[in-house]
C-alpha cells in the first residue's frame, strides 16, 4: 500500500517535470531564429581586417558586421 502511494507520487512528479521540459523546449523552439547561411570563405568571426582567412565561427551575423566587411573589401581593392 505504501509503495503504491510512493510510486504514484513519483510518477506524478516525473510527469509534471516532463511536461515542464516539453513546454520549455517548445518555447525555446519558438524563440530560436534559424541561422543565416554564410560561406566560410568570405566571412570571418573576428574583425575582418585582422585575419580574413579565418572562417565564420557561428557567431550572429548582423548588419554592423556586414557593413564592416563591405568597407574592408573596398579598402582591399
Tab-separated table of C-alpha atoms in Angstrom:
chain	number	residue	atom	x	y	z
A	1	UNK	CA	0.000	0.000	0.000
A	2	UNK	CA	2.751	2.437	0.989
A	3	UNK	CA	4.862	1.534	-2.038
A	4	UNK	CA	1.869	2.109	-4.297
A	5	UNK	CA	1.394	5.648	-2.942
A	6	UNK	CA	5.119	6.386	-3.288
A	7	UNK	CA	5.137	5.063	-6.859
A	8	UNK	CA	2.075	7.104	-7.805
A	9	UNK	CA	3.587	10.243	-6.291
A	10	UNK	CA	6.952	9.780	-8.004
A	11	UNK	CA	5.201	9.061	-11.318
A	12	UNK	CA	3.128	12.226	-10.901
A	13	UNK	CA	6.241	14.307	-10.209
A	14	UNK	CA	8.005	12.722	-13.168
A	15	UNK	CA	5.077	13.503	-15.478
A	16	UNK	CA	4.968	17.079	-14.185
A	17	UNK	CA	8.708	17.518	-14.767
A	18	UNK	CA	8.338	16.010	-18.238
A	19	UNK	CA	5.515	18.392	-19.112
A	20	UNK	CA	7.609	21.343	-17.921
A	21	UNK	CA	10.574	20.241	-20.027
A	22	UNK	CA	8.378	19.798	-23.112
A	23	UNK	CA	6.900	23.259	-22.561
A	24	UNK	CA	10.389	24.765	-22.192
A	25	UNK	CA	11.524	23.052	-25.402
A	26	UNK	CA	8.509	24.442	-27.263
A	27	UNK	CA	9.226	27.964	-26.006
A	28	UNK	CA	12.874	27.600	-26.997
A	29	UNK	CA	11.899	26.467	-30.494
A	30	UNK	CA	9.557	29.439	-30.892
A	31	UNK	CA	12.181	31.985	-29.862
A	32	UNK	CA	15.093	30.440	-31.777
A	33	UNK	CA	15.854	32.014	-35.127
A	34	UNK	CA	17.232	29.889	-37.953
A	35	UNK	CA	20.950	30.519	-38.529
A	36	UNK	CA	21.807	32.613	-41.540
A	37	UNK	CA	23.731	30.826	-44.238
A	38	UNK	CA	27.245	32.168	-44.590
A	39	UNK	CA	30.021	30.991	-46.873
A	40	UNK	CA	33.060	30.413	-44.633
A	41	UNK	CA	35.494	31.514	-47.356
A	42	UNK	CA	34.055	35.030	-47.422
A	43	UNK	CA	33.346	35.996	-43.821
A	44	UNK	CA	35.256	35.946	-40.561
A	45	UNK	CA	34.038	35.819	-36.954
A	46	UNK	CA	36.795	38.164	-35.815
A	47	UNK	CA	37.410	41.629	-37.207
A	48	UNK	CA	37.925	41.062	-40.924
A	49	UNK	CA	40.895	43.391	-41.351
A	50	UNK	CA	42.959	41.385	-38.841
A	51	UNK	CA	42.830	37.962	-40.477
A	52	UNK	CA	40.247	37.482	-43.227
A	53	UNK	CA	41.243	33.864	-43.855
A	54	UNK	CA	39.597	32.674	-40.623
A	55	UNK	CA	36.193	31.083	-41.269
A	56	UNK	CA	32.979	32.300	-39.694
A	57	UNK	CA	32.699	30.511	-36.347
A	58	UNK	CA	28.929	30.626	-35.916
A	59	UNK	CA	28.500	33.996	-34.223
A	60	UNK	CA	25.499	36.075	-35.181
A	61	UNK	CA	25.975	37.833	-38.484
A	62	UNK	CA	24.222	41.203	-38.308
A	63	UNK	CA	24.088	44.386	-40.361
A	64	UNK	CA	27.003	46.006	-38.488
A	65	UNK	CA	29.376	43.188	-39.339
A	66	UNK	CA	28.037	43.177	-42.907
A	67	UNK	CA	28.859	46.880	-43.258
A	68	UNK	CA	32.276	46.317	-41.665
A	69	UNK	CA	33.075	43.529	-44.111
A	70	UNK	CA	31.896	45.594	-47.080
A	71	UNK	CA	34.112	48.523	-46.029
A	72	UNK	CA	37.029	46.125	-45.551
A	73	UNK	CA	36.528	44.708	-49.059
A	74	UNK	CA	36.506	48.232	-50.516
A	75	UNK	CA	39.767	49.049	-48.706
A	76	UNK	CA	41.398	45.917	-50.131
A	77	UNK	CA	40.560	46.923	-53.736
